[in-house]
Protein backbone atom coordinates (compact mmCIF):
# COMPACT_ATOMS: atom_id res chain seq x y z
CA UNK A 1 0.00 0.00 0.00
CA UNK A 2 2.86 2.35 0.87
CA UNK A 3 4.55 1.77 -2.49
CA UNK A 4 1.36 2.65 -4.27
CA UNK A 5 1.11 5.92 -2.39
CA UNK A 6 4.74 6.71 -3.18
CA UNK A 7 4.20 6.04 -6.88
CA UNK A 8 1.16 8.26 -6.95
CA UNK A 9 3.02 11.04 -5.18
CA UNK A 10 6.00 10.84 -7.53
CA UNK A 11 3.83 11.17 -10.63
CA UNK A 12 2.06 14.14 -9.16
CA UNK A 13 -0.92 14.55 -6.90
CA UNK A 14 -3.16 15.66 -9.76
CA UNK A 15 -3.06 12.26 -11.57
CA UNK A 16 -3.92 10.42 -8.37
CA UNK A 17 -7.02 12.59 -7.89
CA UNK A 18 -8.15 11.91 -11.48
CA UNK A 19 -7.66 8.15 -11.01
CA UNK A 20 -9.86 8.24 -7.92
CA UNK A 21 -12.57 10.11 -9.82
CA UNK A 22 -12.64 7.71 -12.81
CA UNK A 23 -12.55 4.55 -10.71
CA UNK A 24 -15.51 2.23 -11.35
CA UNK A 25 -17.20 1.34 -8.11
CA UNK A 26 -18.16 -2.24 -7.43
CA UNK A 27 -21.80 -3.01 -7.89
CA UNK A 28 -23.89 -4.37 -5.09
CA UNK A 29 -23.36 -8.16 -5.11
CA UNK A 30 -27.10 -8.91 -5.03
CA UNK A 31 -27.68 -6.86 -8.17
CA UNK A 32 -24.79 -8.58 -9.95
CA UNK A 33 -26.06 -12.01 -8.90
CA UNK A 34 -29.62 -11.35 -10.05
CA UNK A 35 -28.35 -10.10 -13.40
CA UNK A 36 -26.27 -13.26 -13.84
CA UNK A 37 -29.22 -15.46 -12.86
CA UNK A 38 -31.48 -13.73 -15.39
CA UNK A 39 -28.88 -14.34 -18.09
CA UNK A 40 -28.68 -18.01 -17.10
CA UNK A 41 -32.47 -18.37 -17.20
CA UNK A 42 -32.63 -16.91 -20.69
CA UNK A 43 -29.83 -19.28 -21.81
CA UNK A 44 -31.71 -22.24 -20.29
CA UNK A 45 -34.87 -21.24 -22.15
CA UNK A 46 -32.89 -21.19 -25.40
CA UNK A 47 -31.41 -24.60 -24.59
CA UNK A 48 -34.85 -26.04 -23.80
CA UNK A 49 -36.20 -24.76 -27.14
CA UNK A 50 -33.28 -26.38 -28.94
CA UNK A 51 -33.86 -29.59 -26.99
CA UNK A 52 -37.52 -29.68 -28.02
CA UNK A 53 -36.47 -29.38 -31.66
CA UNK A 54 -33.91 -32.14 -31.20
CA UNK A 55 -36.40 -34.45 -29.48
CA UNK A 56 -38.66 -34.12 -32.49
CA UNK A 57 -41.68 -35.35 -30.51
CA UNK A 58 -39.97 -38.57 -29.37
CA UNK A 59 -40.76 -39.83 -25.88
CA UNK A 60 -38.74 -42.68 -24.42
CA UNK A 61 -39.95 -44.90 -21.58
CA UNK A 62 -38.55 -44.43 -18.10
CA UNK A 63 -35.17 -46.17 -17.97
CA UNK A 64 -33.27 -47.04 -14.78
CA UNK A 65 -30.05 -48.84 -14.00
CA UNK A 66 -30.55 -52.60 -14.08
CA UNK A 67 -33.21 -52.59 -16.81
CA UNK A 68 -32.80 -54.60 -19.99
CA UNK A 69 -33.46 -52.37 -23.01
CA UNK A 70 -33.48 -52.62 -26.77
CA UNK A 71 -32.33 -49.69 -28.93
CA UNK A 72 -32.97 -49.45 -32.65
CA UNK A 73 -30.24 -47.33 -34.20
CA UNK A 74 -29.40 -46.47 -37.79
CA UNK A 75 -25.80 -47.04 -38.91
CA UNK A 76 -25.93 -43.91 -41.03
CA UNK A 77 -28.59 -41.36 -41.96
CA UNK A 78 -29.77 -43.02 -45.19
CA UNK A 79 -29.63 -46.60 -43.86
CA UNK A 80 -32.62 -48.67 -45.02
CA UNK A 81 -33.15 -50.49 -41.71
CA UNK A 82 -32.13 -50.02 -38.08
CA UNK A 83 -29.74 -52.23 -36.11
CA UNK A 84 -30.96 -53.67 -32.83
CA UNK A 85 -28.78 -53.26 -29.77
CA UNK A 86 -29.70 -54.96 -26.52
CA UNK A 87 -28.13 -54.78 -23.10
CA UNK A 88 -28.45 -54.08 -19.41
CA UNK A 89 -28.35 -50.42 -18.41
CA UNK A 90 -25.33 -49.84 -16.18
CA UNK A 91 -25.55 -46.05 -15.95
CA UNK A 92 -27.83 -43.29 -17.10
CA UNK A 93 -26.71 -39.66 -17.29
CA UNK A 94 -29.41 -37.00 -17.54
CA UNK A 95 -28.16 -33.93 -19.41
CA UNK A 96 -31.15 -32.81 -21.52
CA UNK A 97 -30.03 -33.32 -25.13
CA UNK A 98 -26.94 -35.31 -24.09
CA UNK A 99 -28.86 -37.87 -22.05
CA UNK A 100 -27.06 -41.17 -22.45
CA UNK A 101 -27.15 -44.75 -21.21
CA UNK A 102 -24.30 -47.23 -20.94
CA UNK A 103 -25.25 -50.76 -21.91
CA UNK A 104 -23.48 -53.99 -21.01
CA UNK A 105 -24.09 -57.23 -22.88
CA UNK A 106 -22.21 -60.46 -23.52
CA UNK A 107 -21.95 -61.07 -27.27
CA UNK A 108 -19.86 -63.66 -29.11
CA UNK A 109 -17.91 -64.58 -25.99
CA UNK A 110 -16.89 -61.03 -24.97
CA UNK A 111 -18.49 -58.46 -22.68
CA UNK A 112 -19.37 -55.31 -24.64
CA UNK A 113 -19.94 -51.83 -23.19
CA UNK A 114 -21.77 -49.27 -25.32
CA UNK A 115 -22.58 -45.65 -24.53
CA UNK A 116 -25.67 -44.53 -26.43
CA UNK A 117 -26.91 -40.94 -26.58
CA UNK A 118 -30.70 -41.27 -26.44
CA UNK A 119 -31.67 -38.11 -28.31
CA UNK A 120 -29.20 -38.55 -31.16
CA UNK A 121 -30.61 -38.27 -34.68
CA UNK A 122 -29.76 -41.91 -35.51
CA UNK A 123 -31.80 -43.40 -32.62
CA UNK A 124 -35.18 -44.57 -33.88
CA UNK A 125 -36.70 -46.45 -30.95
CA UNK A 126 -35.99 -47.42 -27.34
CA UNK A 127 -37.98 -50.12 -25.55
CA UNK A 128 -37.65 -51.60 -22.07
CA UNK A 129 -37.57 -55.39 -22.31
CA UNK A 130 -37.59 -56.09 -18.57
CA UNK A 131 -37.42 -53.93 -15.48
CA UNK A 132 -34.77 -54.91 -12.88
CA UNK A 133 -33.29 -57.49 -15.25
CA UNK A 134 -30.39 -58.41 -12.96
CA UNK A 135 -32.88 -59.52 -10.27
CA UNK A 136 -35.17 -61.21 -12.82
CA UNK A 137 -37.73 -58.48 -12.20
CA UNK A 138 -38.42 -59.62 -8.64
CA UNK A 139 -36.96 -56.67 -6.74
CA UNK A 140 -35.67 -53.23 -7.57
CA UNK A 141 -32.03 -52.40 -8.17
CA UNK A 142 -30.59 -50.35 -5.33
CA UNK A 143 -27.62 -48.78 -7.09
CA UNK A 144 -27.45 -46.08 -9.73
CA UNK A 145 -24.14 -47.31 -11.21
CA UNK A 146 -23.69 -51.02 -11.81
CA UNK A 147 -20.07 -51.23 -12.90
CA UNK A 148 -19.55 -54.22 -10.63
CA UNK A 149 -21.54 -56.38 -13.08
CA UNK A 150 -18.59 -56.35 -15.48
CA UNK A 151 -16.62 -58.51 -13.02
CA UNK A 152 -19.43 -60.97 -12.43
CA UNK A 153 -20.53 -64.05 -14.34
CA UNK A 154 -21.78 -63.11 -17.84
CA UNK A 155 -25.00 -65.08 -17.34
CA UNK A 156 -26.15 -62.37 -14.91
CA UNK A 157 -26.15 -59.61 -17.54
CA UNK A 158 -26.58 -61.37 -20.90
CA UNK A 159 -29.65 -60.22 -22.83
CA UNK A 160 -30.49 -62.76 -25.54
CA UNK A 161 -31.40 -61.65 -29.07
Coordinates of N, CA, C and O in Angstrom, one line a residue:
X1 N 0.8 -1.2 0.0 CA 0.0 0.0 0.0 C 0.9 1.2 0.0 O 0.6 2.2 -0.7
X2 N 2.0 1.2 0.8 CA 2.9 2.4 0.9 C 3.5 2.6 -0.5 O 3.7 3.8 -0.9
X3 N 3.9 1.6 -1.2 CA 4.6 1.8 -2.5 C 3.6 2.4 -3.5 O 4.0 3.2 -4.3
X4 N 2.3 2.1 -3.4 CA 1.4 2.6 -4.3 C 1.2 4.2 -4.0 O 1.2 5.0 -4.9
X5 N 1.2 4.5 -2.8 CA 1.1 5.9 -2.4 C 2.3 6.7 -2.9 O 2.2 7.8 -3.4
X6 N 3.5 6.1 -2.7 CA 4.7 6.7 -3.2 C 4.7 6.9 -4.7 O 5.1 8.0 -5.2
X7 N 4.2 5.9 -5.4 CA 4.2 6.0 -6.9 C 3.3 7.2 -7.3 O 3.6 7.9 -8.2
X8 N 2.1 7.2 -6.6 CA 1.2 8.3 -7.0 C 1.7 9.6 -6.6 O 1.5 10.6 -7.4
X9 N 2.5 9.7 -5.5 CA 3.0 11.0 -5.2 C 4.2 11.4 -6.1 O 4.4 12.6 -6.3
X10 N 4.9 10.5 -6.6 CA 6.0 10.8 -7.5 C 5.5 11.3 -8.9 O 6.1 12.1 -9.6
X11 N 4.4 10.8 -9.3 CA 3.8 11.2 -10.6 C 3.1 12.5 -10.5 O 2.8 13.1 -11.5
X12 N 2.8 12.9 -9.3 CA 2.1 14.1 -9.2 C 0.7 13.9 -8.5 O 0.1 12.9 -8.8
X13 N 0.3 14.7 -7.6 CA -0.9 14.6 -6.9 C -2.1 14.7 -7.8 O -3.2 14.2 -7.5
X14 N -2.0 15.4 -8.9 CA -3.2 15.7 -9.8 C -3.6 14.4 -10.4 O -4.8 14.1 -10.5
X15 N -2.7 13.5 -10.9 CA -3.1 12.3 -11.6 C -3.8 11.3 -10.6 O -4.7 10.6 -11.0
X16 N -3.3 11.3 -9.4 CA -3.9 10.4 -8.4 C -5.4 10.8 -8.1 O -6.2 10.0 -8.0
X17 N -5.7 12.1 -8.1 CA -7.0 12.6 -7.9 C -7.9 12.2 -9.1 O -9.1 11.9 -8.9
X18 N -7.4 12.3 -10.3 CA -8.1 11.9 -11.5 C -8.5 10.4 -11.5 O -9.6 10.0 -11.8
X19 N -7.4 9.6 -11.1 CA -7.7 8.2 -11.0 C -8.8 7.8 -10.0 O -9.6 6.9 -10.3
X20 N -8.8 8.5 -8.9 CA -9.9 8.2 -7.9 C -11.2 8.6 -8.5 O -12.2 7.9 -8.2
X21 N -11.3 9.6 -9.3 CA -12.6 10.1 -9.8 C -13.1 9.1 -10.9 O -14.3 8.9 -11.0
X22 N -12.2 8.6 -11.7 CA -12.6 7.7 -12.8 C -12.8 6.2 -12.4 O -13.1 5.4 -13.2
X23 N -12.5 5.9 -11.2 CA -12.6 4.5 -10.7 C -14.0 4.0 -10.7 O -14.9 4.7 -10.3
X24 N -14.2 2.8 -11.3 CA -15.5 2.2 -11.4 C -15.8 1.6 -10.0 O -15.0 0.7 -9.6
X25 N -16.9 1.9 -9.4 CA -17.2 1.3 -8.1 C -17.8 -0.1 -8.3 O -18.4 -0.3 -9.4
X26 N -17.6 -0.9 -7.3 CA -18.2 -2.2 -7.4 C -19.7 -2.2 -7.3 O -20.2 -1.4 -6.4
X27 N -20.3 -3.0 -8.0 CA -21.8 -3.0 -7.9 C -22.2 -3.8 -6.7 O -21.4 -4.6 -6.2
X28 N -23.4 -3.6 -6.2 CA -23.9 -4.4 -5.1 C -24.0 -5.8 -5.5 O -24.5 -6.2 -6.6
X29 N -23.4 -6.8 -4.7 CA -23.4 -8.2 -5.1 C -24.7 -8.8 -5.4 O -24.8 -9.6 -6.4
X30 N -25.8 -8.4 -4.7 CA -27.1 -8.9 -5.0 C -27.6 -8.5 -6.4 O -28.1 -9.3 -7.1
X31 N -27.3 -7.3 -6.8 CA -27.7 -6.9 -8.2 C -26.9 -7.6 -9.2 O -27.5 -8.0 -10.2
X32 N -25.6 -7.8 -9.0 CA -24.8 -8.6 -10.0 C -25.3 -10.0 -10.0 O -25.4 -10.6 -11.1
X33 N -25.6 -10.6 -8.9 CA -26.1 -12.0 -8.9 C -27.4 -12.2 -9.6 O -27.6 -13.1 -10.4
X34 N -28.3 -11.2 -9.4 CA -29.6 -11.3 -10.0 C -29.5 -11.2 -11.6 O -30.2 -11.8 -12.3
X35 N -28.6 -10.3 -12.0 CA -28.4 -10.1 -13.4 C -27.8 -11.4 -14.0 O -28.3 -11.8 -15.1
X36 N -26.8 -12.0 -13.3 CA -26.3 -13.3 -13.8 C -27.3 -14.4 -13.9 O -27.4 -15.2 -14.8
X37 N -28.2 -14.4 -12.9 CA -29.2 -15.5 -12.9 C -30.2 -15.2 -14.0 O -30.7 -16.2 -14.6
X38 N -30.6 -14.0 -14.3 CA -31.5 -13.7 -15.4 C -30.9 -14.1 -16.7 O -31.5 -14.7 -17.6
X39 N -29.6 -13.9 -16.9 CA -28.9 -14.3 -18.1 C -28.9 -15.9 -18.2 O -29.1 -16.4 -19.3
X40 N -28.7 -16.6 -17.1 CA -28.7 -18.0 -17.1 C -30.1 -18.6 -17.4 O -30.2 -19.5 -18.2
X41 N -31.1 -17.9 -16.9 CA -32.5 -18.4 -17.2 C -32.8 -18.2 -18.7 O -33.4 -19.1 -19.3
X42 N -32.4 -17.1 -19.3 CA -32.6 -16.9 -20.7 C -31.8 -17.9 -21.5 O -32.4 -18.5 -22.5
X43 N -30.6 -18.3 -21.1 CA -29.8 -19.3 -21.8 C -30.5 -20.6 -21.7 O -30.5 -21.4 -22.6
X44 N -31.0 -21.0 -20.5 CA -31.7 -22.2 -20.3 C -33.0 -22.3 -21.2 O -33.3 -23.4 -21.7
X45 N -33.7 -21.2 -21.3 CA -34.9 -21.2 -22.2 C -34.5 -21.5 -23.6 O -35.1 -22.3 -24.3
X46 N -33.4 -20.9 -24.0 CA -32.9 -21.2 -25.4 C -32.5 -22.7 -25.5 O -32.8 -23.3 -26.5
X47 N -31.8 -23.2 -24.5 CA -31.4 -24.6 -24.6 C -32.6 -25.5 -24.6 O -32.6 -26.5 -25.3
X48 N -33.7 -25.2 -23.8 CA -34.8 -26.0 -23.8 C -35.6 -26.0 -25.1 O -36.1 -27.0 -25.6
X49 N -35.6 -24.8 -25.8 CA -36.2 -24.8 -27.1 C -35.4 -25.6 -28.1 O -36.0 -26.3 -29.0
X50 N -34.1 -25.6 -28.1 CA -33.3 -26.4 -28.9 C -33.5 -27.9 -28.7 O -33.5 -28.7 -29.6
X51 N -33.6 -28.2 -27.4 CA -33.9 -29.6 -27.0 C -35.2 -30.1 -27.5 O -35.3 -31.2 -28.0
X52 N -36.2 -29.3 -27.5 CA -37.5 -29.7 -28.0 C -37.4 -30.0 -29.5 O -38.0 -30.9 -30.0
X53 N -36.7 -29.1 -30.2 CA -36.5 -29.4 -31.7 C -35.7 -30.7 -31.9 O -36.0 -31.4 -32.8
X54 N -34.7 -30.9 -31.1 CA -33.9 -32.1 -31.2 C -34.7 -33.4 -30.9 O -34.6 -34.4 -31.5
X55 N -35.6 -33.3 -29.9 CA -36.4 -34.4 -29.5 C -37.3 -34.8 -30.6 O -37.6 -36.0 -30.8
X56 N -37.8 -33.9 -31.3 CA -38.7 -34.1 -32.5 C -39.9 -34.9 -32.1 O -40.3 -35.8 -32.9
X57 N -40.5 -34.7 -30.9 CA -41.7 -35.3 -30.5 C -41.5 -36.8 -30.0 O -42.4 -37.5 -29.7
X58 N -40.2 -37.2 -29.9 CA -40.0 -38.6 -29.4 C -40.0 -38.6 -27.8 O -39.5 -37.7 -27.2
X59 N -40.7 -39.6 -27.3 CA -40.8 -39.8 -25.9 C -40.3 -41.2 -25.6 O -40.8 -42.2 -26.1
X60 N -39.2 -41.4 -24.8 CA -38.7 -42.7 -24.4 C -39.4 -43.1 -23.1 O -39.7 -42.3 -22.3
X61 N -39.4 -44.4 -22.9 CA -40.0 -44.9 -21.6 C -39.0 -44.6 -20.5 O -37.8 -44.3 -20.7
X62 N -39.4 -44.7 -19.2 CA -38.5 -44.4 -18.1 C -37.5 -45.6 -18.0 O -37.9 -46.7 -17.9
X63 N -36.3 -45.2 -18.0 CA -35.2 -46.2 -18.0 C -34.4 -46.0 -16.7 O -34.0 -44.9 -16.3
X64 N -34.1 -47.1 -16.0 CA -33.3 -47.0 -14.8 C -32.1 -48.0 -14.9 O -32.2 -48.9 -15.7
X65 N -31.2 -47.9 -14.0 CA -30.1 -48.8 -14.0 C -30.6 -50.2 -13.6 O -31.4 -50.3 -12.7
X66 N -30.1 -51.2 -14.3 CA -30.5 -52.6 -14.1 C -31.6 -53.1 -15.0 O -31.9 -54.3 -15.1
X67 N -32.2 -52.2 -15.8 CA -33.2 -52.6 -16.8 C -32.6 -53.2 -18.1 O -31.5 -52.7 -18.5
X68 N -33.2 -54.1 -18.7 CA -32.8 -54.6 -20.0 C -33.5 -53.8 -21.1 O -34.8 -53.7 -21.0
X69 N -32.8 -53.2 -22.0 CA -33.5 -52.4 -23.0 C -33.0 -52.8 -24.4 O -32.0 -53.5 -24.6
X70 N -33.8 -52.4 -25.4 CA -33.5 -52.6 -26.8 C -33.5 -51.3 -27.5 O -34.5 -50.5 -27.4
X71 N -32.4 -51.0 -28.2 CA -32.3 -49.7 -28.9 C -32.2 -50.0 -30.4 O -31.4 -50.8 -30.8
X72 N -33.1 -49.3 -31.2 CA -33.0 -49.4 -32.6 C -32.3 -48.2 -33.2 O -32.8 -47.1 -33.0
X73 N -31.1 -48.4 -33.8 CA -30.2 -47.3 -34.2 C -29.8 -47.5 -35.7 O -29.5 -48.6 -36.1
X74 N -29.9 -46.4 -36.4 CA -29.4 -46.5 -37.8 C -27.9 -46.4 -37.8 O -27.3 -45.7 -37.0
X75 N -27.3 -47.1 -38.8 CA -25.8 -47.0 -38.9 C -25.4 -45.7 -39.5 O -24.4 -45.1 -39.1
X76 N -26.2 -45.2 -40.4 CA -25.9 -43.9 -41.0 C -27.3 -43.3 -41.4 O -28.3 -44.0 -41.4
X77 N -27.3 -42.1 -41.8 CA -28.6 -41.4 -42.0 C -29.5 -42.0 -43.0 O -30.7 -42.1 -42.8
X78 N -28.9 -42.5 -44.1 CA -29.8 -43.0 -45.2 C -29.9 -44.5 -45.1 O -30.2 -45.2 -46.2
X79 N -29.6 -45.1 -44.0 CA -29.6 -46.6 -43.9 C -31.1 -47.1 -44.0 O -32.0 -46.5 -43.5
X80 N -31.3 -48.2 -44.8 CA -32.6 -48.7 -45.0 C -33.3 -49.2 -43.8 O -34.5 -49.1 -43.6
X81 N -32.5 -49.9 -42.9 CA -33.1 -50.5 -41.7 C -32.2 -50.3 -40.5 O -31.0 -50.1 -40.6
X82 N -32.8 -50.3 -39.3 CA -32.1 -50.0 -38.1 C -31.5 -51.3 -37.5 O -32.1 -52.4 -37.6
X83 N -30.4 -51.1 -36.9 CA -29.7 -52.2 -36.1 C -30.4 -52.3 -34.7 O -30.7 -51.3 -34.2
X84 N -30.4 -53.5 -34.2 CA -31.0 -53.7 -32.8 C -29.8 -53.9 -31.9 O -29.0 -54.8 -32.1
X85 N -29.8 -53.1 -30.8 CA -28.8 -53.3 -29.8 C -29.5 -53.5 -28.5 O -30.4 -52.8 -28.1
X86 N -29.1 -54.6 -27.8 CA -29.7 -55.0 -26.5 C -28.6 -55.0 -25.4 O -27.5 -55.2 -25.7
X87 N -29.1 -54.7 -24.2 CA -28.1 -54.8 -23.1 C -28.8 -54.4 -21.8 O -29.9 -53.9 -21.8
X88 N -28.0 -54.5 -20.7 CA -28.4 -54.1 -19.4 C -27.9 -52.7 -19.2 O -26.7 -52.4 -19.4
X89 N -28.8 -51.8 -18.7 CA -28.3 -50.4 -18.4 C -27.5 -50.4 -17.2 O -27.9 -50.9 -16.1
X90 N -26.2 -49.9 -17.3 CA -25.3 -49.8 -16.2 C -25.4 -48.4 -15.6 O -25.4 -48.3 -14.4
X91 N -25.4 -47.4 -16.4 CA -25.6 -46.0 -16.0 C -26.5 -45.3 -16.9 O -26.7 -45.6 -18.0
X92 N -27.1 -44.2 -16.3 CA -27.8 -43.3 -17.1 C -27.4 -41.9 -16.6 O -27.4 -41.6 -15.5
X93 N -27.1 -41.0 -17.6 CA -26.7 -39.7 -17.3 C -27.8 -38.8 -17.9 O -28.0 -38.8 -19.1
X94 N -28.4 -37.9 -17.1 CA -29.4 -37.0 -17.5 C -28.8 -35.6 -17.8 O -28.5 -34.9 -16.8
X95 N -28.7 -35.3 -19.1 CA -28.2 -33.9 -19.4 C -28.9 -33.4 -20.6 O -28.4 -33.1 -21.7
X96 N -30.2 -33.3 -20.5 CA -31.1 -32.8 -21.5 C -30.8 -33.5 -22.9 O -31.1 -34.6 -23.0
X97 N -30.2 -32.7 -23.8 CA -30.0 -33.3 -25.1 C -28.9 -34.3 -25.2 O -28.8 -35.1 -26.1
X98 N -28.0 -34.3 -24.1 CA -26.9 -35.3 -24.1 C -27.2 -36.5 -23.2 O -26.3 -37.1 -22.7
X99 N -28.5 -36.7 -22.9 CA -28.9 -37.9 -22.0 C -28.4 -39.2 -22.7 O -28.6 -39.4 -23.9
X100 N -27.7 -40.0 -21.9 CA -27.1 -41.2 -22.5 C -27.2 -42.3 -21.5 O -27.4 -42.1 -20.3
X101 N -27.2 -43.5 -22.0 CA -27.1 -44.8 -21.2 C -25.9 -45.6 -21.6 O -25.5 -45.5 -22.8
X102 N -25.4 -46.3 -20.7 CA -24.3 -47.2 -20.9 C -24.9 -48.6 -20.8 O -25.4 -49.0 -19.8
X103 N -24.7 -49.4 -21.9 CA -25.2 -50.8 -21.9 C -24.1 -51.8 -21.8 O -23.0 -51.6 -22.3
X104 N -24.4 -52.9 -21.1 CA -23.5 -54.0 -21.0 C -24.2 -55.2 -21.5 O -25.3 -55.5 -21.1
X105 N -23.5 -56.0 -22.4 CA -24.1 -57.2 -22.9 C -22.9 -58.2 -23.2 O -21.8 -57.7 -23.5
X106 N -23.2 -59.4 -23.2 CA -22.2 -60.5 -23.5 C -22.5 -61.0 -24.9 O -23.5 -61.7 -25.1
X107 N -21.7 -60.7 -25.9 CA -21.9 -61.1 -27.3 C -20.7 -61.8 -27.8 O -19.6 -61.2 -27.8
X108 N -20.9 -62.9 -28.5 CA -19.9 -63.7 -29.1 C -18.7 -63.9 -28.2 O -17.5 -63.8 -28.6
X109 N -19.0 -64.2 -26.9 CA -17.9 -64.6 -26.0 C -17.2 -63.4 -25.4 O -16.2 -63.6 -24.7
X110 N -17.6 -62.2 -25.6 CA -16.9 -61.0 -25.0 C -17.9 -60.1 -24.4 O -19.0 -59.8 -25.0
X111 N -17.6 -59.5 -23.2 CA -18.5 -58.5 -22.7 C -18.3 -57.2 -23.5 O -17.2 -56.7 -23.7
X112 N -19.4 -56.5 -23.8 CA -19.4 -55.3 -24.6 C -20.1 -54.2 -23.9 O -21.2 -54.3 -23.5
X113 N -19.4 -53.0 -23.8 CA -19.9 -51.8 -23.2 C -20.2 -50.8 -24.3 O -19.4 -50.6 -25.2
X114 N -21.4 -50.3 -24.3 CA -21.8 -49.3 -25.3 C -22.4 -48.1 -24.6 O -23.2 -48.2 -23.8
X115 N -22.0 -46.9 -25.0 CA -22.6 -45.7 -24.5 C -23.4 -45.1 -25.7 O -22.9 -44.8 -26.7
X116 N -24.7 -45.0 -25.4 CA -25.7 -44.5 -26.4 C -26.3 -43.2 -26.0 O -26.9 -43.2 -24.9
X117 N -26.2 -42.2 -26.8 CA -26.9 -40.9 -26.6 C -28.4 -41.1 -27.0 O -28.6 -41.4 -28.2
X118 N -29.3 -40.9 -26.1 CA -30.7 -41.3 -26.4 C -31.4 -40.3 -27.4 O -32.2 -40.8 -28.2
X119 N -31.0 -39.1 -27.4 CA -31.7 -38.1 -28.3 C -30.8 -37.8 -29.6 O -31.0 -36.8 -30.2
X120 N -30.0 -38.7 -29.9 CA -29.2 -38.5 -31.2 C -30.1 -38.7 -32.4 O -31.1 -39.4 -32.3
X121 N -29.7 -38.2 -33.5 CA -30.6 -38.3 -34.7 C -30.7 -39.7 -35.3 O -31.6 -40.0 -36.0
X122 N -29.8 -40.6 -34.9 CA -29.8 -41.9 -35.5 C -30.6 -42.9 -34.7 O -30.7 -44.0 -35.1
X123 N -31.0 -42.5 -33.5 CA -31.8 -43.4 -32.6 C -33.3 -43.4 -33.1 O -33.9 -42.3 -33.1
X124 N -33.8 -44.5 -33.4 CA -35.2 -44.6 -33.9 C -36.2 -45.0 -32.8 O -37.3 -44.5 -32.8
X125 N -35.8 -45.9 -31.9 CA -36.7 -46.5 -31.0 C -35.9 -47.0 -29.8 O -34.9 -47.6 -29.9
X126 N -36.5 -46.9 -28.6 CA -36.0 -47.4 -27.3 C -37.1 -48.1 -26.6 O -38.2 -47.5 -26.4
X127 N -36.9 -49.4 -26.3 CA -38.0 -50.1 -25.5 C -37.3 -50.8 -24.3 O -36.2 -51.2 -24.4
X128 N -38.1 -50.9 -23.3 CA -37.6 -51.6 -22.1 C -38.1 -53.0 -22.2 O -39.3 -53.3 -22.3
X129 N -37.2 -54.0 -22.2 CA -37.6 -55.4 -22.3 C -38.0 -56.0 -21.0 O -39.0 -56.7 -20.9
X130 N -37.2 -55.6 -19.9 CA -37.6 -56.1 -18.6 C -37.0 -55.1 -17.5 O -35.9 -54.7 -17.6
X131 N -37.9 -54.8 -16.6 CA -37.4 -53.9 -15.5 C -36.6 -54.8 -14.5 O -36.9 -56.0 -14.3
X132 N -35.6 -54.2 -13.9 CA -34.8 -54.9 -12.9 C -34.3 -56.3 -13.4 O -34.5 -57.3 -12.8
X133 N -33.7 -56.3 -14.6 CA -33.3 -57.5 -15.3 C -32.3 -58.3 -14.4 O -32.4 -59.5 -14.4
X134 N -31.4 -57.6 -13.7 CA -30.4 -58.4 -13.0 C -31.0 -59.2 -11.8 O -30.4 -60.1 -11.2
X135 N -32.2 -58.8 -11.3 CA -32.9 -59.5 -10.3 C -34.1 -60.3 -10.8 O -35.0 -60.7 -10.1
X136 N -34.1 -60.5 -12.1 CA -35.2 -61.2 -12.8 C -36.5 -60.5 -12.6 O -37.6 -61.2 -12.7
X137 N -36.5 -59.2 -12.4 CA -37.7 -58.5 -12.2 C -38.4 -58.6 -10.9 O -39.5 -58.1 -10.7
X138 N -37.8 -59.4 -9.9 CA -38.4 -59.6 -8.6 C -38.3 -58.5 -7.6 O -39.2 -58.2 -6.8
X139 N -37.1 -57.8 -7.7 CA -37.0 -56.7 -6.7 C -36.2 -55.6 -7.4 O -35.5 -55.8 -8.4
X140 N -36.3 -54.4 -6.9 CA -35.7 -53.2 -7.6 C -34.2 -53.2 -7.4 O -33.6 -53.8 -6.4
X141 N -33.5 -52.5 -8.3 CA -32.0 -52.4 -8.2 C -31.7 -51.2 -7.3 O -32.3 -50.1 -7.4
X142 N -30.8 -51.4 -6.3 CA -30.6 -50.3 -5.3 C -29.3 -49.6 -5.5 O -28.8 -48.9 -4.6
X143 N -28.8 -49.6 -6.7 CA -27.6 -48.8 -7.1 C -27.9 -48.0 -8.4 O -28.7 -48.4 -9.2
X144 N -27.3 -46.9 -8.5 CA -27.4 -46.1 -9.7 C -26.4 -46.4 -10.8 O -26.5 -46.1 -11.9
X145 N -25.2 -46.9 -10.3 CA -24.1 -47.3 -11.2 C -23.8 -48.8 -11.0 O -23.5 -49.1 -9.8
X146 N -23.9 -49.6 -12.0 CA -23.7 -51.0 -11.8 C -22.4 -51.5 -12.5 O -22.4 -52.6 -13.1
X147 N -21.3 -50.8 -12.3 CA -20.1 -51.2 -12.9 C -19.6 -52.6 -12.4 O -18.8 -53.3 -13.0
X148 N -20.0 -53.0 -11.2 CA -19.6 -54.2 -10.6 C -20.0 -55.4 -11.4 O -19.5 -56.5 -11.3
X149 N -21.0 -55.3 -12.3 CA -21.5 -56.4 -13.1 C -20.5 -56.9 -14.1 O -20.5 -58.0 -14.4
X150 N -19.6 -56.0 -14.5 CA -18.6 -56.3 -15.5 C -17.7 -57.5 -14.9 O -17.2 -58.3 -15.7
X151 N -17.5 -57.5 -13.6 CA -16.6 -58.5 -13.0 C -17.4 -59.8 -12.7 O -16.7 -60.8 -12.3
X152 N -18.6 -59.8 -12.8 CA -19.4 -61.0 -12.4 C -19.6 -62.0 -13.6 O -19.1 -61.7 -14.7
X153 N -20.3 -63.0 -13.3 CA -20.5 -64.1 -14.3 C -21.4 -63.5 -15.5 O -22.4 -62.8 -15.2
X154 N -21.0 -63.7 -16.7 CA -21.8 -63.1 -17.8 C -23.2 -63.5 -17.9 O -24.1 -62.8 -18.5
X155 N -23.6 -64.6 -17.3 CA -25.0 -65.1 -17.3 C -25.9 -64.1 -16.6 O -27.1 -64.1 -16.8
X156 N -25.3 -63.3 -15.7 CA -26.1 -62.4 -14.9 C -26.6 -61.2 -15.8 O -27.6 -60.5 -15.4
X157 N -25.8 -60.8 -16.8 CA -26.1 -59.6 -17.5 C -26.3 -59.8 -19.0 O -26.4 -58.9 -19.8
X158 N -26.4 -61.1 -19.5 CA -26.6 -61.4 -20.9 C -28.0 -61.2 -21.3 O -28.9 -61.9 -20.7
X159 N -28.3 -60.4 -22.3 CA -29.6 -60.2 -22.8 C -29.7 -60.9 -24.2 O -28.9 -60.5 -25.1
X160 N -30.5 -62.0 -24.3 CA -30.5 -62.8 -25.5 C -31.2 -62.0 -26.6 O -32.2 -61.3 -26.4
X161 N -30.8 -62.2 -27.9 CA -31.4 -61.7 -29.1 C -32.5 -62.5 -29.6 O -32.6 -63.7 -29.5

